[in-house]
Short mmCIF file of C-alpha atoms in Angstrom, two decimals:
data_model
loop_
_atom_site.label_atom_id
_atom_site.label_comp_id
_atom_site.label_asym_id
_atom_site.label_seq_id
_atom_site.Cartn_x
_atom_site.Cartn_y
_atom_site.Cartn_z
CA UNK A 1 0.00 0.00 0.00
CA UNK A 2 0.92 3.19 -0.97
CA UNK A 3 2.19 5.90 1.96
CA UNK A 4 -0.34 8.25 2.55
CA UNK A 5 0.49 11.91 0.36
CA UNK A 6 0.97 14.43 3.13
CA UNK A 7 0.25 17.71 2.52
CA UNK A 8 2.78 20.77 4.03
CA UNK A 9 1.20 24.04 3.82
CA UNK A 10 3.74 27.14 3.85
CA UNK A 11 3.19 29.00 6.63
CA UNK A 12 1.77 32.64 6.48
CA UNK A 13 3.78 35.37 6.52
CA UNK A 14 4.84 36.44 10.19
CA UNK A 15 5.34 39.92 11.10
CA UNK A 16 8.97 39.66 11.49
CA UNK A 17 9.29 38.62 7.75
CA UNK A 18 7.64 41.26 6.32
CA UNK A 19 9.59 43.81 3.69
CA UNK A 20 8.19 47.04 3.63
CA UNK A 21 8.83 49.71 1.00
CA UNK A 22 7.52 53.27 0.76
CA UNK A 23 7.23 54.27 -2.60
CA UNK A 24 7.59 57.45 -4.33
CA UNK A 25 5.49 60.24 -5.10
CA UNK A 26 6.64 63.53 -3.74
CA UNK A 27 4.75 65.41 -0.86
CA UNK A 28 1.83 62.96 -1.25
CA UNK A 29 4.36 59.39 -0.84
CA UNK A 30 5.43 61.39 2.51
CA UNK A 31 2.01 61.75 3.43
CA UNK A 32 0.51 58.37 2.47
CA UNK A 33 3.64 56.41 3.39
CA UNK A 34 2.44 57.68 6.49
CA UNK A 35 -0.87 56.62 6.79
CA UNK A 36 0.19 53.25 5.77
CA UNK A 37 2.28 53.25 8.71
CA UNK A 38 -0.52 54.27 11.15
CA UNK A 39 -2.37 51.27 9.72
CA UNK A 40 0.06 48.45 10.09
CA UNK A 41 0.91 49.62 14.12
CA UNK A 42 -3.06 49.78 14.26
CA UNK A 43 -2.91 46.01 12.91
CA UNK A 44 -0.16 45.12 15.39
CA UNK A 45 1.95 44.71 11.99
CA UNK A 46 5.15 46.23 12.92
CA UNK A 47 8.37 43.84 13.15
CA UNK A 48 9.64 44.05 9.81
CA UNK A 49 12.70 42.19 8.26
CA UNK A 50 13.78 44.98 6.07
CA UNK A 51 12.48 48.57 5.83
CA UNK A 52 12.90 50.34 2.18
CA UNK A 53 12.20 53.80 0.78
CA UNK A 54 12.52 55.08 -2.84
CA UNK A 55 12.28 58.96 -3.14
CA UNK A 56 9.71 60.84 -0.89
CA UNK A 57 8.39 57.29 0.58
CA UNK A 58 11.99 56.81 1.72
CA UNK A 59 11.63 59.57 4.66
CA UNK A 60 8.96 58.24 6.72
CA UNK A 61 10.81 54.90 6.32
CA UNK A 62 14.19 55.61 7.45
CA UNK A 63 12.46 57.05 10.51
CA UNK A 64 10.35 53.81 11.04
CA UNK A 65 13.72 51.94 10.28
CA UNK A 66 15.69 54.61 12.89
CA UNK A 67 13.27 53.46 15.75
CA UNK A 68 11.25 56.25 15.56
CA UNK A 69 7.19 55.72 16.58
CA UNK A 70 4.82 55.80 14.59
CA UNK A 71 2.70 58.74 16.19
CA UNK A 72 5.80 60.79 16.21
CA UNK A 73 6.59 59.86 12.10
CA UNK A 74 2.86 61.62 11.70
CA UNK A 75 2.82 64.47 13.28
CA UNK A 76 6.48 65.41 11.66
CA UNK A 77 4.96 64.72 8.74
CA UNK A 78 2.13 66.77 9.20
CA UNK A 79 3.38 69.70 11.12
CA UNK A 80 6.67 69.64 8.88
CA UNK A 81 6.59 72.67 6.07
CA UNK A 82 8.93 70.60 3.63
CA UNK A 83 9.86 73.56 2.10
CA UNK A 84 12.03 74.36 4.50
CA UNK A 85 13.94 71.46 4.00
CA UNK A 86 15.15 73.05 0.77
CA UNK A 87 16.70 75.63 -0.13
CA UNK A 88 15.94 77.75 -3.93
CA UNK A 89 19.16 76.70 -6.59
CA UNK A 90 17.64 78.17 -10.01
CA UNK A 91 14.65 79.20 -11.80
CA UNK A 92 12.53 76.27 -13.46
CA UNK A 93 12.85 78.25 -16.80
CA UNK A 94 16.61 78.41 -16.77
CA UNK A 95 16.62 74.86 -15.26
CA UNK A 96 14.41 73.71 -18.56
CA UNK A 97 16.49 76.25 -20.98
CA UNK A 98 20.11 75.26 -20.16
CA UNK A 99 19.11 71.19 -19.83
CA UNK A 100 17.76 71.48 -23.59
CA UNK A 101 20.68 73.96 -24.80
CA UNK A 102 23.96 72.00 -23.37
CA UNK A 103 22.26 68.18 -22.05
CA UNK A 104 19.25 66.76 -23.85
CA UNK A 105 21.00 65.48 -26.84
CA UNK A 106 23.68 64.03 -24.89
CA UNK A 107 21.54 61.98 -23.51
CA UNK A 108 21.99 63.18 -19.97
CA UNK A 109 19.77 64.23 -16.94
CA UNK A 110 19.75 67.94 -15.98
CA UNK A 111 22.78 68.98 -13.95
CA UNK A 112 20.62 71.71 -11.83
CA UNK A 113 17.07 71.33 -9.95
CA UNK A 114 14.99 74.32 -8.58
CA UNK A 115 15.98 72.99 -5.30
CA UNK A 116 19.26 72.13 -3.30
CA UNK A 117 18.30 69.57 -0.60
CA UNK A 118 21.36 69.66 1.84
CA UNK A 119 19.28 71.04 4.50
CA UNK A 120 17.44 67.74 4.12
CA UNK A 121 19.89 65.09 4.78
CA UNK A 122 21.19 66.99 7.91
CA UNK A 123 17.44 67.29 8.81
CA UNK A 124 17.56 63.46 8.68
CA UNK A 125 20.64 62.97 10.46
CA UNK A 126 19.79 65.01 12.90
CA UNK A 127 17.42 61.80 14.44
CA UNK A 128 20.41 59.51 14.23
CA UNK A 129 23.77 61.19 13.77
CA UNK A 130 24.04 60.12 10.15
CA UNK A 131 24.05 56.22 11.73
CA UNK A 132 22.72 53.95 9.04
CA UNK A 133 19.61 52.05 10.68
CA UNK A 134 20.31 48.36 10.68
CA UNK A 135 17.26 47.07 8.50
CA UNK A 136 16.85 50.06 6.08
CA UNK A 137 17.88 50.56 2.44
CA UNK A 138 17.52 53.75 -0.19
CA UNK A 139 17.57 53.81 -4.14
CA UNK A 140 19.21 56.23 -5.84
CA UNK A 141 19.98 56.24 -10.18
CA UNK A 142 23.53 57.04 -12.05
CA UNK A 143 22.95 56.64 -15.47
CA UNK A 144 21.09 53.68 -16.47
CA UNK A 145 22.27 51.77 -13.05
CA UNK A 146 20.68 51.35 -9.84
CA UNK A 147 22.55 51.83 -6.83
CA UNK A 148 21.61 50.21 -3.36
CA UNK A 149 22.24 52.03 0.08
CA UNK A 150 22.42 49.16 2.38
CA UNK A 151 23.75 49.40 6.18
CA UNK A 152 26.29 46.80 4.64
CA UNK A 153 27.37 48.95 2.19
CA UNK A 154 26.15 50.26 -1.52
CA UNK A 155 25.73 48.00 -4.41
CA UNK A 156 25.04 48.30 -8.25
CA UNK A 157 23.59 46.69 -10.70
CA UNK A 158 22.08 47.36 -14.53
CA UNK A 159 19.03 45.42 -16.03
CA UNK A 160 19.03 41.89 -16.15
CA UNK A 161 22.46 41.85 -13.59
CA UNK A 162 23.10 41.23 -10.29
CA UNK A 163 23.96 43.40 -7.54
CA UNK A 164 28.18 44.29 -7.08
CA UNK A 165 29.58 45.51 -4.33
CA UNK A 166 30.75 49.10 -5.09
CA UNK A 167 31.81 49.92 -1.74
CA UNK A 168 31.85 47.86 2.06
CA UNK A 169 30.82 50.49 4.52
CA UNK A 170 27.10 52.21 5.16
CA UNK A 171 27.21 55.96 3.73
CA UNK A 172 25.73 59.52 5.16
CA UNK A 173 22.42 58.47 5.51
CA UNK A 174 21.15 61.59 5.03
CA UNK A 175 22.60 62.63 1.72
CA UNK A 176 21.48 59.05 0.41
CA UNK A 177 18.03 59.28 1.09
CA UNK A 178 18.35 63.10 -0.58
CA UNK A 179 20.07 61.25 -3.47
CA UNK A 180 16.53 58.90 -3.83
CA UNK A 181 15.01 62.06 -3.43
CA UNK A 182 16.76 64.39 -6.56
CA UNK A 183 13.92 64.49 -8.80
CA UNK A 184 15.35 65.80 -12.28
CA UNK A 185 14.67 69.42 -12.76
CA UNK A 186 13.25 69.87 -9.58
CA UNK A 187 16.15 69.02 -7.32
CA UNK A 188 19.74 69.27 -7.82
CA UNK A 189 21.86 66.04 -8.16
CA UNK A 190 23.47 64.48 -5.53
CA UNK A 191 27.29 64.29 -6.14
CA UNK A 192 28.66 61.01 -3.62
CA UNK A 193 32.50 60.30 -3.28
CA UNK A 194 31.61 56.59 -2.31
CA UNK A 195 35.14 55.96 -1.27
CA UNK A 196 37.92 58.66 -0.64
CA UNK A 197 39.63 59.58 -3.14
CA UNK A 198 37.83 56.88 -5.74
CA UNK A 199 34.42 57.02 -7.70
CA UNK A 200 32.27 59.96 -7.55
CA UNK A 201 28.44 59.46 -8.42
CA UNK A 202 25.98 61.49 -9.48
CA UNK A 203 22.54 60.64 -8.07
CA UNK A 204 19.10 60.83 -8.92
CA UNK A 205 15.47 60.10 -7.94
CA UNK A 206 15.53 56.42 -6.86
CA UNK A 207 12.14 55.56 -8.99
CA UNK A 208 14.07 56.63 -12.69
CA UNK A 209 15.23 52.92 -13.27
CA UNK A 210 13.70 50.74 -15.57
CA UNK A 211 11.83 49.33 -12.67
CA UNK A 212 10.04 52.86 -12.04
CA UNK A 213 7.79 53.17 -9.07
CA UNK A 214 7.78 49.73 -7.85
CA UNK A 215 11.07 48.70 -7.37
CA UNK A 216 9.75 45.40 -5.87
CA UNK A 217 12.78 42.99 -6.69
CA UNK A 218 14.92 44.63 -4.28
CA UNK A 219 13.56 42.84 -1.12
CA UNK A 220 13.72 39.68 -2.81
CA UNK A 221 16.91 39.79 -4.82
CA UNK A 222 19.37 41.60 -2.51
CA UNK A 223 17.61 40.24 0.78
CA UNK A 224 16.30 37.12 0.05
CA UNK A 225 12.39 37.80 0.66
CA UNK A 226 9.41 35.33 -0.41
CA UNK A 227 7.01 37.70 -2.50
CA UNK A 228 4.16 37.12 -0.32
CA UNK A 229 6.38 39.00 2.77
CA UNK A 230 6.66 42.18 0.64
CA UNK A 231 4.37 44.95 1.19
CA UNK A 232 4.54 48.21 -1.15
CA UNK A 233 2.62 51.66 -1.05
CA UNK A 234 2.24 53.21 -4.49
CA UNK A 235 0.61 56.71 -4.33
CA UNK A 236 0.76 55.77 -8.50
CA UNK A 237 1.02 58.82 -10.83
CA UNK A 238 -0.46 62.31 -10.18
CA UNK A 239 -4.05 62.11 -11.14
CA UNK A 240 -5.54 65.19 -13.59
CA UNK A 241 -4.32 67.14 -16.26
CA UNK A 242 -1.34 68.76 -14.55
CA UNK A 243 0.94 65.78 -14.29
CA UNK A 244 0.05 64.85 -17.92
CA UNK A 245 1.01 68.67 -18.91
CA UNK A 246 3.97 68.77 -16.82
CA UNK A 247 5.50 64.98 -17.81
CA UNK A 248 4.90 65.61 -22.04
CA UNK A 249 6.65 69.15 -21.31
CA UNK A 250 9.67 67.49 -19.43
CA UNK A 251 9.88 64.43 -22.24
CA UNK A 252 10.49 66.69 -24.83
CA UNK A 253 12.97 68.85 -22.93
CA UNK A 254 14.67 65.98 -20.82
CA UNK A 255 13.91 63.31 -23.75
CA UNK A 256 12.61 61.15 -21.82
CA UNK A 257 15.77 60.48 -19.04
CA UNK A 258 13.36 62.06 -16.14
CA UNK A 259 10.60 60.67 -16.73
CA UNK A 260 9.37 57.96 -13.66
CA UNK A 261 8.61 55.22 -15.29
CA UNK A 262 5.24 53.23 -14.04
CA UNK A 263 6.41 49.97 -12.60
CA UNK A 264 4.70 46.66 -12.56
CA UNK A 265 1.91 46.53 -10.63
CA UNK A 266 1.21 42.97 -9.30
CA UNK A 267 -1.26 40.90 -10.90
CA UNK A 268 -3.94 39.57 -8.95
CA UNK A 269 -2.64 36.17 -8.76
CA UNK A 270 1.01 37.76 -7.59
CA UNK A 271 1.40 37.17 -3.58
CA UNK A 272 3.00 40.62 -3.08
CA UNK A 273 0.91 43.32 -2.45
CA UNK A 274 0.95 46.65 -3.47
CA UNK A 275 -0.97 49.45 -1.44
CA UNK A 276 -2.55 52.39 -3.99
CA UNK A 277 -3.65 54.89 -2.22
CA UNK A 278 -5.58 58.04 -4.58
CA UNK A 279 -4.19 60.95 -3.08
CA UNK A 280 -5.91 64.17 -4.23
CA UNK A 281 -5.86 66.93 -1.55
CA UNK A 282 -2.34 67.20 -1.81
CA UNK A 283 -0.01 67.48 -5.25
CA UNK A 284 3.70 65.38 -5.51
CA UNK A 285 5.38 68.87 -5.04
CA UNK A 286 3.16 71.26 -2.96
CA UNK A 287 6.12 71.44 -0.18
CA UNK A 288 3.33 74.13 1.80
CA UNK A 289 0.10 72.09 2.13
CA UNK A 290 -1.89 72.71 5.16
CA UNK A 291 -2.52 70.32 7.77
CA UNK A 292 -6.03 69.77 6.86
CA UNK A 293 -4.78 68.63 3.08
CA UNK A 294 -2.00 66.59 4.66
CA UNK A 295 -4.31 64.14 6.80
CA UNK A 296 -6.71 63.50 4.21
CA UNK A 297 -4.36 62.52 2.21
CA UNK A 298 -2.44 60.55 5.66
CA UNK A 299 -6.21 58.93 6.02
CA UNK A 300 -6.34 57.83 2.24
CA UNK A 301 -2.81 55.80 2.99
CA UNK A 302 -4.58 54.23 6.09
CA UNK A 303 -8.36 53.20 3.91
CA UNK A 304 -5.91 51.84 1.27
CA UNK A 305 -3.70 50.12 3.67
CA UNK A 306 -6.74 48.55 5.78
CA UNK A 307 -8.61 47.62 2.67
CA UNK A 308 -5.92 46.45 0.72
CA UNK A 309 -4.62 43.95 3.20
CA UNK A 310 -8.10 42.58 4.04
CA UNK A 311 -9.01 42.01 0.24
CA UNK A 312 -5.33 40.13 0.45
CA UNK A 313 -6.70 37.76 3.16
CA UNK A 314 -3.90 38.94 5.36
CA UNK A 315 -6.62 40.27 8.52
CA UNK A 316 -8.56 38.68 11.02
CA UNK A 317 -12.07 39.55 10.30
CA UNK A 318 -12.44 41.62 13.79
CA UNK A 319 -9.07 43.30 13.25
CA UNK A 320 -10.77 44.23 9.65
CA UNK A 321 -13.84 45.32 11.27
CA UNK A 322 -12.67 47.59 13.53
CA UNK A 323 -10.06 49.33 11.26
CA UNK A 324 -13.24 49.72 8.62
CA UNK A 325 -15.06 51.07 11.51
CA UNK A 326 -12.57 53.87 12.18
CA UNK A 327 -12.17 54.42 7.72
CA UNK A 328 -16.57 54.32 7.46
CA UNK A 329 -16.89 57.17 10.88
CA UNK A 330 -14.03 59.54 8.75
CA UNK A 331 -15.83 59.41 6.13
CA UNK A 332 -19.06 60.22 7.78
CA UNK A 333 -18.11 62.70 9.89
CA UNK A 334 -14.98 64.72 8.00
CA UNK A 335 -14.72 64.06 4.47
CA UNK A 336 -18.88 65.15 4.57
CA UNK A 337 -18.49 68.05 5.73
CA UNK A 338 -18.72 70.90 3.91
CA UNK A 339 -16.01 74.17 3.15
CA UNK A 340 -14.97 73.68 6.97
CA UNK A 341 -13.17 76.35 8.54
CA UNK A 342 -9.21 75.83 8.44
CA UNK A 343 -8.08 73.54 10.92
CA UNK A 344 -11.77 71.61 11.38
CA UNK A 345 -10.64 68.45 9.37
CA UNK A 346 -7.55 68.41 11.59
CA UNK A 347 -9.15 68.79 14.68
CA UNK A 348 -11.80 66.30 13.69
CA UNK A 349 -9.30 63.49 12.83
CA UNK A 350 -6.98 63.48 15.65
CA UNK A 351 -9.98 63.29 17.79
CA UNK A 352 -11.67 60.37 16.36
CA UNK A 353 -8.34 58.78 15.59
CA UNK A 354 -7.21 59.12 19.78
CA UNK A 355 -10.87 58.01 20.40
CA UNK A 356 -9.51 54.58 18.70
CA UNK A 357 -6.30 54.25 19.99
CA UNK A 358 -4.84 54.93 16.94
CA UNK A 359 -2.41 57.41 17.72
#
């Protein structure tokens, strides 16, 4: 007779194995990066294995990854005024003008921004000393190569390659996660000495690969993880007509070097999950949004977290619940209302939010 057949199901993901990445997007990755956060502590999901961050999704991750709460990683990133993180470099005219003139048919990426962002990295390293958190990692582009800021060092790799070692020791953690940051045009470059007196990079927006905005083979082809542990917010591309003005206006002048590519987006039979929240109270590059625009769009990257997850099969059906509960009574009570004063949506959602437990 024949041995029985025994089946071995793989076990579900545990918290501990989970790979998180923040996404990019500007003001409104910052914002729903965020709320994603505020959903996963809500969920009790928050060991992770490794924590990632391309562009604006990689500051409210290198916080999370630096030890910092979650509550605290909210209100930063709602009282913050980003734009004082920056500091003016050149006009967006004579950033456009000189890029078409001296770089465009060189093939190259524009060698000013309308920003500097050095006040930004020592913001950042002003948490942790420029000390690389353990389990975090940053993407940042030279040429057609992405490099990988690891606490073990940086790493490179083009399409279709794997990752080499470019250098063995963890770099200013603040300058790389400006580097992910350096959208062309709009911020400067990042220039990187990776090792004294050797190879000096020039660095741009971590999403300009050929992967785009979901740079989800990172987690499991530099750190090993199953793609049912890797969980992704994707604010996705700008919705409305200015984004589609702003990106056919920057192909022809950049052709086509600075434009973020879309990414894959998982099909639904992939196990990884991306979260999508729409953000719409707040555009990629308003660096002055009030508070009242800045948690709506926080809220939409806690719905999409909540609802994303439990359409995965990855919540209890009372954990679902009561998140829903907390998404259906923000809805009701303070997206419904109507041309509040300033400062009524705020007021509003920290209350019913603290009236959950949530922060």
């Amino acid at each position: 007779m024949d041995a029985p057949e025994i089946l071995i199901e793989e076990a579900p993901p545990s918290p501990r194995s989970i790979h998180l990445i923040g996404g990019p997007g500007g003001s409104r990755a910052i914002l729903a990066a965020s709320g994603m956060l505020m959903a996963l502590k809500y969920l009790g999901i928050d060991k992770f294995a490794t924590i990632g961050g391309i562009s604006g999704g990689s500051l409210p991750l290198c916080l999370l990854a630096g030890g910092m709460s979650v509550k605290e990683i909210v209100e930063i990133a709602i009282d913050l005024r980003f734009l004082d993180l920056l500091d003016e470099d050149a006009k967006m005219t004579a950033v456009m003008a000189d890029h078409y003139r001296s770089g465009r048919y060189r093939g190259l990426r524009p060698a000013k921004g309308l920003y500097r962002s050095e006040k930004l990295a020592a913001w950042v390293n002003s948490f942790y000393d420029g000390r690389w958190p353990e389990n975090f990692w940053t993407l940042a582009v030279e040429h057609d190569s992405q490099i990988l800021f690891t606490a073990d060092g940086v790493f490179e790799r083009t399409k279709d390659q794997p990752f080499s070692i470019i250098c063995r020791q963890s770099q200013n953690l603040g300058d790389a996660v400006r580097a992910s940051c350096s959208v062309p045009g709009w911020f400067t470059p990042v220039a990187m000495e990776i090792t004294k007196g050797g190879r000096t990079l020039t660095l741009y927006d971590g999403g300009l690969s050929w992967e785009g905005r979901t740079p989800l083979s990172i987690p499991h082809d530099h750190f090993q993880a199953r793609p049912k542990d890797i969980i992704m917010c994707d604010v996705g591309v700008e919705p409305g007509a200015r984004e589609f003005i702003f990106s056919a206006i920057w192909k022809f002048v950049c052709g086509g070097r600075c434009i973020t590519p879309l990414g894959k987006r998982p099909d639904d039979g992939d196990e990884l999950l991306v979260v999508a929240p729409v953000v719409t109270t707040v555009s990629s590059f308003d660096f002055n949004a009030h508070p009242d625009q800045k948690w709506q769009a926080v809220m939409e990257g806690f719905a999409a977290t909540v609802l994303d997850l439990n359409k995965a099969g990855r919540l209890e059906v009372e954990t679902f619940l009561k998140a829903k509960q907390i998404i259906e009574e923000y809805y009701s009570s303070v997206c419904s209302l109507m041309k509040p004063k300033p400062g009524v949506v705020s007021e509003k959602t920290v209350k019913l939010l603290g009236e959950h437990g949530v922060l």
